[in-house]
Short mmCIF file of C-alpha atoms and ligand atoms in Angstrom, two decimals:
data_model
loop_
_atom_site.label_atom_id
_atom_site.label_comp_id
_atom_site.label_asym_id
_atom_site.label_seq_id
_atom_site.Cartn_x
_atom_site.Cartn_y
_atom_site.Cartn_z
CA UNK A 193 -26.96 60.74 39.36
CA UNK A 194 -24.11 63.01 38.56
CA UNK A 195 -21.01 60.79 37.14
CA UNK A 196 -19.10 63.34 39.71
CA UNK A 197 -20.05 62.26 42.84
CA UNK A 198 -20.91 58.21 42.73
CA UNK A 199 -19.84 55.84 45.69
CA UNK A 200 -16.35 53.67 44.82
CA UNK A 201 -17.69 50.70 46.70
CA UNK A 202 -20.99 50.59 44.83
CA UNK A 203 -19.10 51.14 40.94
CA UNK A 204 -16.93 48.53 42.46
CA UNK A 205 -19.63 45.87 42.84
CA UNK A 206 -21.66 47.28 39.63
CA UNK A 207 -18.38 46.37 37.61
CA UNK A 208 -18.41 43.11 39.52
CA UNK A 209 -21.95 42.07 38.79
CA UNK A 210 -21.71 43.10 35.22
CA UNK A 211 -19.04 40.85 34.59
CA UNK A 212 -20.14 38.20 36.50
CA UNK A 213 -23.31 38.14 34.05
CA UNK A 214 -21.30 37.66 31.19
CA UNK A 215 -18.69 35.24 32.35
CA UNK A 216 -22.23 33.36 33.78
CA UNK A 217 -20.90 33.27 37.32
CA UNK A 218 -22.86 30.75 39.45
CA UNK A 219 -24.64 33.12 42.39
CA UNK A 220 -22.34 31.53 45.61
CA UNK A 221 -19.44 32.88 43.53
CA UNK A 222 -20.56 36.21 42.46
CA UNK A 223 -21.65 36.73 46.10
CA UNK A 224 -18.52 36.16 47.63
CA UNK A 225 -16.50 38.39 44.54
CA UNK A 226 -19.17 41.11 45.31
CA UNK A 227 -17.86 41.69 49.20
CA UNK A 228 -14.44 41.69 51.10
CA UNK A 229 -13.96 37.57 52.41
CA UNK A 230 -12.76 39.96 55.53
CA UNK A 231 -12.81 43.45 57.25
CA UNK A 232 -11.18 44.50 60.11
CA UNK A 233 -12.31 48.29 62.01
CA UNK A 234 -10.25 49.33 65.05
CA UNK A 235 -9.29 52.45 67.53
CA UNK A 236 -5.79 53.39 67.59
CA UNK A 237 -5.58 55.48 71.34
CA UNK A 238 -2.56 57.67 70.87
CA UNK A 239 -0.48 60.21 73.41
CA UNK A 240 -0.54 63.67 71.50
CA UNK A 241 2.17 66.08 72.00
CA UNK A 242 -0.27 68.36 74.18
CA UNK A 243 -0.61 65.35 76.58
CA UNK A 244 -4.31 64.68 76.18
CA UNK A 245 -5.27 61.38 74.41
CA UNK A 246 -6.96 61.13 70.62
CA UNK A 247 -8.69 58.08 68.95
CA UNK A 248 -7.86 57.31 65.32
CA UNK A 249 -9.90 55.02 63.43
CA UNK A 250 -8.11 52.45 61.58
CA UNK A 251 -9.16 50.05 58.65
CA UNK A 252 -8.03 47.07 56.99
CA UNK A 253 -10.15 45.21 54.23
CA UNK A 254 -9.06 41.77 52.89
CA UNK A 255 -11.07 41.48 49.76
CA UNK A 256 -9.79 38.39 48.13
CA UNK A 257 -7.04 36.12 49.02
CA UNK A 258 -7.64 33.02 47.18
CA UNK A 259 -4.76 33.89 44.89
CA UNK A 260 -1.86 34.43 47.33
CA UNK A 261 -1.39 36.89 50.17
CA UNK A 262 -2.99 39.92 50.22
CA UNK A 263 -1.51 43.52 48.46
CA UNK A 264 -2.30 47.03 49.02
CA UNK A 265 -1.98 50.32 50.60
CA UNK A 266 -2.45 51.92 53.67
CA UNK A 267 -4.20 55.35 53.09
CA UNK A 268 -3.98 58.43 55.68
CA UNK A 269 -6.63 60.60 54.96
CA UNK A 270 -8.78 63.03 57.24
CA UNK A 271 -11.99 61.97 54.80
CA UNK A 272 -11.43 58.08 54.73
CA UNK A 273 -14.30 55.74 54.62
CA UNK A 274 -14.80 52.00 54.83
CA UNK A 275 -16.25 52.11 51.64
CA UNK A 276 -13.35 53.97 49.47
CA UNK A 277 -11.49 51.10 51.56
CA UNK A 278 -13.66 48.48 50.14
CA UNK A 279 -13.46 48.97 46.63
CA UNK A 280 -9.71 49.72 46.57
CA UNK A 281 -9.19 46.83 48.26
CA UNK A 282 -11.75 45.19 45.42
CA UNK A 283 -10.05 47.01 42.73
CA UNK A 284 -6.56 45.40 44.18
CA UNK A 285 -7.70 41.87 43.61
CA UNK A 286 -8.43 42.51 39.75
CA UNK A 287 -5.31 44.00 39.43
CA UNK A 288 -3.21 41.37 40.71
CA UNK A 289 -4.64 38.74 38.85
CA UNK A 290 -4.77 40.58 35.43
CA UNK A 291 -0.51 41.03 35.99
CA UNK A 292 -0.65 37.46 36.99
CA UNK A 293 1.08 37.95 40.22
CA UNK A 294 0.24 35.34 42.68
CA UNK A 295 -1.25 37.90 45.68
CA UNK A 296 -4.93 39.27 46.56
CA UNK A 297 -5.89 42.42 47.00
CA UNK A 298 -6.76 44.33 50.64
CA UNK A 299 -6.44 48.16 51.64
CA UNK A 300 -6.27 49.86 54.28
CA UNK A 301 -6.37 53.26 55.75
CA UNK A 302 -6.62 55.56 59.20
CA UNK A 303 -8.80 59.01 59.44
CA UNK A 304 -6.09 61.38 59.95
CA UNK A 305 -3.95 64.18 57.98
CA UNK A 306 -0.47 64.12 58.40
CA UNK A 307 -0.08 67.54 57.79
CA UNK A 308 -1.47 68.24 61.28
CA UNK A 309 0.55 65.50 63.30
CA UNK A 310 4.36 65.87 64.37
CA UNK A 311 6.67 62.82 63.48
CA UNK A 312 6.13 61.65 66.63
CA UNK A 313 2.25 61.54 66.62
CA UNK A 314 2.52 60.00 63.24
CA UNK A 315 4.95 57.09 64.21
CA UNK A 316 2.23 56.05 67.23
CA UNK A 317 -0.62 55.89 64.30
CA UNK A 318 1.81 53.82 62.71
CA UNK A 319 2.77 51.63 65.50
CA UNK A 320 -0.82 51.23 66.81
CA UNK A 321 -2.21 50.67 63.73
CA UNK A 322 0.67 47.72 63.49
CA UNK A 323 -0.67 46.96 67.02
CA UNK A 324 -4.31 46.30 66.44
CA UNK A 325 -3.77 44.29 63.04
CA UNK A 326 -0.26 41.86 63.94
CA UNK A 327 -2.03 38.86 64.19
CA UNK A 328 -3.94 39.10 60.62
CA UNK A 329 -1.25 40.29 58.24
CA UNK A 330 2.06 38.91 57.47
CA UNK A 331 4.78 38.33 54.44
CA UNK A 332 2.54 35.28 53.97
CA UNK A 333 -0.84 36.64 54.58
CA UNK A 334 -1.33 39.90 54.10
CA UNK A 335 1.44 42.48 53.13
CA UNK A 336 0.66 46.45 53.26
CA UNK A 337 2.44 49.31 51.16
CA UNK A 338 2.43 52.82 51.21
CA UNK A 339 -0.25 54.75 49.09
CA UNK A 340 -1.70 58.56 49.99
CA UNK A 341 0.04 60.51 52.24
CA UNK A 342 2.27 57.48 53.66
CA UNK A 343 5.59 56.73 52.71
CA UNK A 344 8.88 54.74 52.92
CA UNK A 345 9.61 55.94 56.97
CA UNK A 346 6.07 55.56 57.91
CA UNK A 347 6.84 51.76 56.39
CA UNK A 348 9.86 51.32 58.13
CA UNK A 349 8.11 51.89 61.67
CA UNK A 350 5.72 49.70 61.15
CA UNK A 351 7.95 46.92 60.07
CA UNK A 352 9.65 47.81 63.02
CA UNK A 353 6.80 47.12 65.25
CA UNK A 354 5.61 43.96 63.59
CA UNK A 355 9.18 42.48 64.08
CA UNK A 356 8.88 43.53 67.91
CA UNK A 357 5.22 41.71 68.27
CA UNK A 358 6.67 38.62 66.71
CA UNK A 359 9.95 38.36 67.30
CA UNK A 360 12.21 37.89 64.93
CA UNK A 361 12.98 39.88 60.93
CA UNK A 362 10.31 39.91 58.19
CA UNK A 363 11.52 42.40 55.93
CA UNK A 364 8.99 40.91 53.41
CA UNK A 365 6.03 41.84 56.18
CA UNK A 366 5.64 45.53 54.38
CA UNK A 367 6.71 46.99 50.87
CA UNK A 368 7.93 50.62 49.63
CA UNK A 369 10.56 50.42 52.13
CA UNK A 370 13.45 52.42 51.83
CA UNK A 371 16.61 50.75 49.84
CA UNK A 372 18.51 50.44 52.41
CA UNK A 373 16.25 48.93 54.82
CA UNK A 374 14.94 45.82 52.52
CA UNK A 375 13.03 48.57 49.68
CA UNK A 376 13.75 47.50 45.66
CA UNK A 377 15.34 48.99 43.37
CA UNK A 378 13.22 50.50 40.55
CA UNK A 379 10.02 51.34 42.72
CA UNK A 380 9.72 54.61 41.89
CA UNK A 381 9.93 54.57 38.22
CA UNK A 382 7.97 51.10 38.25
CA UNK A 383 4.67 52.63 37.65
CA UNK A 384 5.46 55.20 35.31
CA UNK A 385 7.64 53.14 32.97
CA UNK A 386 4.80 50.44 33.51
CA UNK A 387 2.60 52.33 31.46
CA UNK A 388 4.93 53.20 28.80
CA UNK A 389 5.84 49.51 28.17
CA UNK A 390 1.75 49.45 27.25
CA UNK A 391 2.17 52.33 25.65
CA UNK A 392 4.80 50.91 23.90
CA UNK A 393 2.58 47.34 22.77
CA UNK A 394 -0.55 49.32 22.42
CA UNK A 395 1.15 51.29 19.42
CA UNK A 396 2.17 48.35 17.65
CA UNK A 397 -1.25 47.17 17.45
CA UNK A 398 -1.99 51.03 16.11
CA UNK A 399 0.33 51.06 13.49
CA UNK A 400 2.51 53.53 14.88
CA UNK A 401 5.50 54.30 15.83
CA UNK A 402 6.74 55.55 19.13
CA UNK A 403 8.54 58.48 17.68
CA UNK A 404 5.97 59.76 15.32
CA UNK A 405 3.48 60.29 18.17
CA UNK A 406 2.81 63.02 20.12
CA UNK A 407 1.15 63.04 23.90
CA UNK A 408 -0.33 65.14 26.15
CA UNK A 409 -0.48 64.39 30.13
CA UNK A 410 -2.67 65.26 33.11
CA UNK A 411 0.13 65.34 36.19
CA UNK A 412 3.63 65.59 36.96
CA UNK A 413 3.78 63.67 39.68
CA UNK A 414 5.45 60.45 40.24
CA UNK A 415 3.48 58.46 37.60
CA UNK A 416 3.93 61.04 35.17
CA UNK A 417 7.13 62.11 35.47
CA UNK A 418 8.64 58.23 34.77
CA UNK A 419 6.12 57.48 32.18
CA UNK A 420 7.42 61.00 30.11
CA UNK A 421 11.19 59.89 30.78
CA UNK A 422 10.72 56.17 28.83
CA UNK A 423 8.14 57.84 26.56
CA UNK A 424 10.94 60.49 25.59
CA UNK A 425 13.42 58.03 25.63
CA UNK A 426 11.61 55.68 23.07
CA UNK A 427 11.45 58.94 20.22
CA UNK A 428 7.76 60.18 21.67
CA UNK A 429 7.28 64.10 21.94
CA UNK A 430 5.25 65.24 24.84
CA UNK A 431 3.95 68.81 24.18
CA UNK A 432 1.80 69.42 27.63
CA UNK A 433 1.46 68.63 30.55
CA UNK A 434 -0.66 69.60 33.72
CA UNK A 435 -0.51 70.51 37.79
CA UNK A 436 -1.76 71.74 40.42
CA UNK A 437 -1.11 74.81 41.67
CA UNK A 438 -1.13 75.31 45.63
CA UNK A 439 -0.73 78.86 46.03
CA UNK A 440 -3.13 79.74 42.97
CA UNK A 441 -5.58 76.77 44.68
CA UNK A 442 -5.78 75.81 40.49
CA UNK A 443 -4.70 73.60 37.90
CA UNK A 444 -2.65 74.76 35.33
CA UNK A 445 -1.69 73.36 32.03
CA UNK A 446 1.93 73.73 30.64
CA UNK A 447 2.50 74.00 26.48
CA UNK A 448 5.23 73.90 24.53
CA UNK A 449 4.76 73.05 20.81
CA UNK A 450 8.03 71.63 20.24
CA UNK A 451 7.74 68.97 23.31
CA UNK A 452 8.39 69.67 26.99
CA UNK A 453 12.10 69.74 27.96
CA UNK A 454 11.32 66.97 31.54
CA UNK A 455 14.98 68.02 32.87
CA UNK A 456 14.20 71.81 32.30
CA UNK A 457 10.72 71.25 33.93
CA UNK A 458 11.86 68.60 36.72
CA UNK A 459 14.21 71.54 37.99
CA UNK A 460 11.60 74.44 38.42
CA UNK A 461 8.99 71.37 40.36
CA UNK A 462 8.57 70.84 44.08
CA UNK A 463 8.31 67.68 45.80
CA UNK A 464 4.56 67.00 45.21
CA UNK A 465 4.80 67.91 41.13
CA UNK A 466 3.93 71.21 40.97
CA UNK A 467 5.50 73.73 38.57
CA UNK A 468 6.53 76.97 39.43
CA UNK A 469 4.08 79.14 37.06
CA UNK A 470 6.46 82.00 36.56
CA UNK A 471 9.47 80.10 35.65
CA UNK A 472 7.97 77.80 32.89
CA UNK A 473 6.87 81.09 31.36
CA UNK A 474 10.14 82.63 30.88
CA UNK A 475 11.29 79.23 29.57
CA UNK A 476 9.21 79.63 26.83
CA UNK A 477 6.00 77.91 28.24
CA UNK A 478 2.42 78.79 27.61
CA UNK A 479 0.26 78.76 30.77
CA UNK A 480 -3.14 77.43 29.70
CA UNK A 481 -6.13 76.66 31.96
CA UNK A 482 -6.30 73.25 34.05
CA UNK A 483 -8.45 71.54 31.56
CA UNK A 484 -6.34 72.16 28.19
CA UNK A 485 -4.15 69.04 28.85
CA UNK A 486 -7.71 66.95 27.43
CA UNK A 487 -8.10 69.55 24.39
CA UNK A 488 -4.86 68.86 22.59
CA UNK A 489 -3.97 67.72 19.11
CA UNK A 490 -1.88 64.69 20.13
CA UNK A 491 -2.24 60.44 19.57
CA UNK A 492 -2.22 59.90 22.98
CA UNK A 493 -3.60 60.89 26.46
CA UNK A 494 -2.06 59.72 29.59
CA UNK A 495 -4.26 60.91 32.61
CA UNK A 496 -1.61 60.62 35.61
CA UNK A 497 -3.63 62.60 38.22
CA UNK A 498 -6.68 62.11 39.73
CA UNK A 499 -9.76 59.67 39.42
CA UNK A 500 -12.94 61.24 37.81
CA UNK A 501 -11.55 63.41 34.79
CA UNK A 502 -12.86 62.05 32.05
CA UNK A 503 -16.14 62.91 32.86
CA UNK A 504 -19.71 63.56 30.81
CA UNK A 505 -18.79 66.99 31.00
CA UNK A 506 -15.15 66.64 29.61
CA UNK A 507 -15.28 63.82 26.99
CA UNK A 508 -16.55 65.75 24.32
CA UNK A 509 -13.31 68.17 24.64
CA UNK A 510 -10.84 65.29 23.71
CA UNK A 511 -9.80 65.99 19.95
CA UNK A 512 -10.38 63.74 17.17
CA UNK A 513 -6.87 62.86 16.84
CA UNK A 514 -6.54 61.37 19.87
CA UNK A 515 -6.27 57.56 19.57
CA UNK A 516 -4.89 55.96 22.71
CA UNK A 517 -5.66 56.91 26.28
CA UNK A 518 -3.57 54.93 28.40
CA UNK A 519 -4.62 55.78 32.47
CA UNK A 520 -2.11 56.32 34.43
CA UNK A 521 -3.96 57.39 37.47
CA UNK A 522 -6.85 55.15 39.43
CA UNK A 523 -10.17 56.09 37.91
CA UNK A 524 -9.92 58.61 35.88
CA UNK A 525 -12.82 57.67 33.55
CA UNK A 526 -15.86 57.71 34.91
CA UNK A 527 -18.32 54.72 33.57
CA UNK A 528 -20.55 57.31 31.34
CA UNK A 529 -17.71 59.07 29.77
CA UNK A 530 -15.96 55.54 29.33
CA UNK A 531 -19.06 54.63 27.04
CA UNK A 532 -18.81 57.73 25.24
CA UNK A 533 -14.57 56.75 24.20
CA UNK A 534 -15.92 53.53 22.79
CA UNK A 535 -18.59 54.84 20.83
CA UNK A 536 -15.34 57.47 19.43
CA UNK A 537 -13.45 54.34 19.10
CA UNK A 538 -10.16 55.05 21.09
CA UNK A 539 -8.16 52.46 22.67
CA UNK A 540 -8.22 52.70 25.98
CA UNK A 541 -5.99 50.86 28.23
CA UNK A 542 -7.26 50.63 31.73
CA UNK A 543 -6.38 51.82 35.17
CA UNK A 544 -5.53 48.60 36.43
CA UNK A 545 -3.29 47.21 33.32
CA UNK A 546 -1.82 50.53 32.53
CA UNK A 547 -0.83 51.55 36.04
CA UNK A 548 -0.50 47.34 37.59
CA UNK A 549 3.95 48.46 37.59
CA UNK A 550 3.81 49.68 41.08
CA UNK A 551 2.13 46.50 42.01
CA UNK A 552 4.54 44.46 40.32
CA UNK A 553 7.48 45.97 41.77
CA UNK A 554 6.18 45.61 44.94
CA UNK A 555 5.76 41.88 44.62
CA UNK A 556 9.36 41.80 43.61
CA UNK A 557 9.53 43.73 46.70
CA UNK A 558 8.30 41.16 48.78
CA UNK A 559 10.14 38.25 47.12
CA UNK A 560 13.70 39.72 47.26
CA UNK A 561 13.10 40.41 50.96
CA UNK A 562 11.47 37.02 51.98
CA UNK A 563 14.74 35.64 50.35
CA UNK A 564 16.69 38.56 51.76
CA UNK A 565 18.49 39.09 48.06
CA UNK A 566 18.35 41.60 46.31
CA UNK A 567 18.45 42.34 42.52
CA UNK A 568 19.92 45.20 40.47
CA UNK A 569 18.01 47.31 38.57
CA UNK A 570 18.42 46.39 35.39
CA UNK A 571 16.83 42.96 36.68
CA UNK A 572 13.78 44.63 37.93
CA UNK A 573 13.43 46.97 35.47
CA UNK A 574 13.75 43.47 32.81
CA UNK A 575 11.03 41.38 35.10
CA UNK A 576 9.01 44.65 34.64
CA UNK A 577 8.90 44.80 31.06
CA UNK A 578 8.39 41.19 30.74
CA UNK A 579 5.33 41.27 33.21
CA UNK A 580 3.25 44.12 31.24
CA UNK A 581 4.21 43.08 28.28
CA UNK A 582 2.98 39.80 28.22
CA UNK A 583 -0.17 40.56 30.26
CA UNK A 584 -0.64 43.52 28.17
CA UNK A 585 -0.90 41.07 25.11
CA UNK A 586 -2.83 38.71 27.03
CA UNK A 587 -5.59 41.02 27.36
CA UNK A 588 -5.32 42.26 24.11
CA UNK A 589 -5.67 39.16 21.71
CA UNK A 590 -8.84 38.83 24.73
CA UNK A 591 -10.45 41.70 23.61
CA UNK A 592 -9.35 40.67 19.91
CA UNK A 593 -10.66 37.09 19.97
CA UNK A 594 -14.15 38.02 22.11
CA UNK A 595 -13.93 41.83 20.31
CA UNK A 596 -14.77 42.89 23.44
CA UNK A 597 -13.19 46.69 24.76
CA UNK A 598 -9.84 46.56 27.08
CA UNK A 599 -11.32 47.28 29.87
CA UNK A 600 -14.50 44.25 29.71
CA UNK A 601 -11.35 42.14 28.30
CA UNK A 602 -9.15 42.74 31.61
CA UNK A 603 -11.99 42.98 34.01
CA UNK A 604 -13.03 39.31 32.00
CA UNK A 605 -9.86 37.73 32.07
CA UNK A 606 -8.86 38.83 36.23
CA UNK A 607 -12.36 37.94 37.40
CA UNK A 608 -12.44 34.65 36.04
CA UNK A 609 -8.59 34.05 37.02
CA UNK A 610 -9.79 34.81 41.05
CA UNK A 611 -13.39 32.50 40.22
CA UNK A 612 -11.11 29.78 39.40
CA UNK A 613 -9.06 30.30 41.80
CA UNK A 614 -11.90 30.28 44.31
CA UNK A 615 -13.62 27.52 42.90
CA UNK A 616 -10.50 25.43 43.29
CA UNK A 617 -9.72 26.37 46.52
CA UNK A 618 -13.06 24.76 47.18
CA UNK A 619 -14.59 28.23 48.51
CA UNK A 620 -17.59 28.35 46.14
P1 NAD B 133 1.75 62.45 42.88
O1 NAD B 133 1.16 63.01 44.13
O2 NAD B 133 3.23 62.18 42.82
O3 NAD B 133 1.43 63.45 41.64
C1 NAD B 133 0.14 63.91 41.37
C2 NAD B 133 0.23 64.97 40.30
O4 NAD B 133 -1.10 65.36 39.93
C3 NAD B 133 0.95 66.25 40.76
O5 NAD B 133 1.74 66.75 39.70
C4 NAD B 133 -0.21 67.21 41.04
O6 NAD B 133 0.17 68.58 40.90
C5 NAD B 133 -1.16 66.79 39.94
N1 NAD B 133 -2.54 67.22 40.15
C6 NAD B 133 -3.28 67.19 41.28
N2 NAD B 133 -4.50 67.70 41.05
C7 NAD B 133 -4.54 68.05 39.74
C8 NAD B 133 -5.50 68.61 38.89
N3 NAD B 133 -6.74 68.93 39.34
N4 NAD B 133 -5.20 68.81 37.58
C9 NAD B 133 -3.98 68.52 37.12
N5 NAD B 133 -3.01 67.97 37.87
C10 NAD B 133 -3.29 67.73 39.17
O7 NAD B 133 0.89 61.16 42.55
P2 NAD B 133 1.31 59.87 41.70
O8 NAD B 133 1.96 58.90 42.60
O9 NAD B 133 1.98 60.31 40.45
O10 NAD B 133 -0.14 59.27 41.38
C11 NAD B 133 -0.94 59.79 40.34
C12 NAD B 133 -2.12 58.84 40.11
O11 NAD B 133 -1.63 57.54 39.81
C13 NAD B 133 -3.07 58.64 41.30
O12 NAD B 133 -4.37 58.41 40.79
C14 NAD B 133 -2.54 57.37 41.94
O13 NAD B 133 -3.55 56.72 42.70
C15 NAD B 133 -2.18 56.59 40.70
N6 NAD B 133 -1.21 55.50 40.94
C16 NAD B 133 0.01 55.77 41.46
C17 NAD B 133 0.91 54.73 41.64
C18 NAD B 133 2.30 54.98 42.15
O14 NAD B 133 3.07 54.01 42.24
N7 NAD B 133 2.69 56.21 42.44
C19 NAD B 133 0.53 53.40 41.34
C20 NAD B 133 -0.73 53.17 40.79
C21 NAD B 133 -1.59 54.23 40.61
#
């Protein structure tokens, strides 16, 4: 099979079962880990603006709750499937437990593009999503967030509606909200700076130092664009970075040898992190193909776009003095290609450790608004730091003590953290 095209859910449950074989995982328990404990599929009837009535298919996967409530995002995509569903929802359980945040992980998601749908159309998904799901999630159950294509409004109406089903407030039902409706502070740098403060610990163990390094990144999105703002601040140079390019229908790659200027680029970016061409190249910019981002010279790779980009095909392009990938982005590696970094021995520090800050935050999220207080950033920013840090190291004197990879050491350590926590709950 092509490492391209593979099915989420099954990698999910390979990753699963391989694990489960080393950590010797008695069969009732690696049965249960293998599948969501619960899946709910629904219709969501809504009143279009022509007048005639459409059916939206709505999902909700509860993979593992043994640990606390359940965590994730609500996806709105015209090609959604149960299964993408099921192992992000899978993948959400790992990487709560490897932060050591007390929550499980679910998903959840509705067939549709917003692009097509007024405001209107999209606050009745919203809503009637809310509608067929009220009675199974809750700040003490199950809370959702937003993820792709939903956002902090779409968030708000749903709280909305869950407060009108139940009667009464519970701002810590839903998180990404907007600040001043019950959101925290710090959200949107959370995942970027996240993966710095890994960044940050995985260099120590290197031998280097911050501002001796140079990086190249795949994005300028969110992720990216936070992650290149602490890496700048802590000395590191950043000398390209990557996009994609809607009217072109291509991904370009942005060089400058001297290190990216982020203010100068952040100005000449739209909304959804794409830089206009044109006006990067009279800044002094070369334009290289999508791709180049991987080929640099640089100590570090931070792949903050899409999942599947480290591929068989593109592995062999990453230079020789690359010695840290940190992955920003869910999935960029595909198993093969992962293989191929250890046999090149460079430390990689996984999806689900590197990028684990937007979860955090979000549980912080949820606390400050089931006590309805609220912290500064500076405090969130502080509780972030401390929580990657230390579960950064955690996984790291793993890997040392079992010299297992990162990625076997954090899939070890948050697979046997939900086992136990099954096993104690007596569940298996
Ligand atoms: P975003 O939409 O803000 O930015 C995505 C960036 O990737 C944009 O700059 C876009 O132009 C670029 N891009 C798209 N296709 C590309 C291509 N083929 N080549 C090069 N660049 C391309 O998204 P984001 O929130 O920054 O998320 C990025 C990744 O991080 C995703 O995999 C997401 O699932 C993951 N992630 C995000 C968060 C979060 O809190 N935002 C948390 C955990 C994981």
């Amino acid at each position: 099979m092509n490492d391209k095209a593979y099915n989420p859910f099954e990698a999910a449950q390979t990753q699963c079962d391989e694990i489960a074989e080393v950590l010797g995982l008695e069969t009732a328990t690696r049965d249960f880990l293998r599948e969501p404990m619960r899946e709910y599929q629904f219709s969501i009837p809504v009143h279009m603006d022509d007048g005639k009535m459409k059916i939206f298919r709505g999902f909700r996967v509860q993979h593992n709750l043994a640990r606390g409530p359940g965590k994730g995002g609500i996806r709105f995509h015209p090609q959604e499937t149960i299964d993408t569903i099921r192992a992000l929802s899978m993948w959400m359980t790992w990487k709560c437990a490897v932060v050591d945040i007390p929550l499980g992980g679910s998903k959840g998601g509705v067939i549709c593009d917003p692009h097509n749908l007024s405001a209107r159309e999209q606050e009745q998904i919203c809503r009637g999503w809310v509608r067929q799901i009220a009675r199974d999630v809750g700040p003490y159950l199950d809370v959702p967030a937003p993820d792709v294509m939903t956002n902090a409004q779409m968030m708000l109406w749903m709280l909305d509606e869950f407060e009108a089903i139940h009667g009464g407030k519970y701002p810590g039902f839903i998180t990404g909200k907007p600040i001043s409706v019950g959101g925290s502070q710090g959200r949107k740098e959370a995942t970027g700076y996240g993966v710095i403060f890994t960044v940050r610990e995985a260099l120590k163990e290197l031998n280097l130092k911050p501002e001796n390094t140079s990086t190249s990144v795949q994005g300028f999105g969110n992720v990216a664009q936070f992650a290149i703002q602490l890496y700048n601040q802590m000395g590191g140079k950043v000398v390209c970075v990557s996009c994609w390019d809607q009217k072109e229908n291509q991904a370009n790659s942005f060089y400058k040898k001297d290190g990216i200027d982020l203010d100068e680029l952040l100005k000449i970016t739209d909304p959804f992190g794409g830089i206009e061409k044109d006006k990067a190249r009279d800044l002094g910019y070369e334009i290289l193909s999508g791709d180049a981002w991987i080929e640099q010279d640089v100590d570090i790779l931070i792949p903050a776009a899409l999942e599947n980009q480290i591929t068989t095909d593109t592995v062999d392009k990453i230079s020789k003095s690359v010695k840290l990938i940190a992955e920003g982005a869910n999935g960029p590696t595909t198993p093969k290609a992962d293989k191929i970094l250890k046999e090149k021995g460079i430390f990689v520090i996984p999806d689900f450790l590197a990028n684990a800050g937007g979860v955090t935050c979000s549980y912080f999220e949820q606390v400050q608004s089931n006590m309805n207080y609220y912290w500064s950033k500076d405090e969130v920013f502080g509780k972030l730091d401390e929580k990657m840090t230390s579960a950064f190291i955690s996984v790291s004197e793993f890997a040392q003590k079992r010299k297992l990879h990162m990625r076997d050491a954090a899939y070890t350590i948050a697979i046997s953290r939900v086992a136990q926590a099954c096993r104690d709950r007596g569940w298996v």
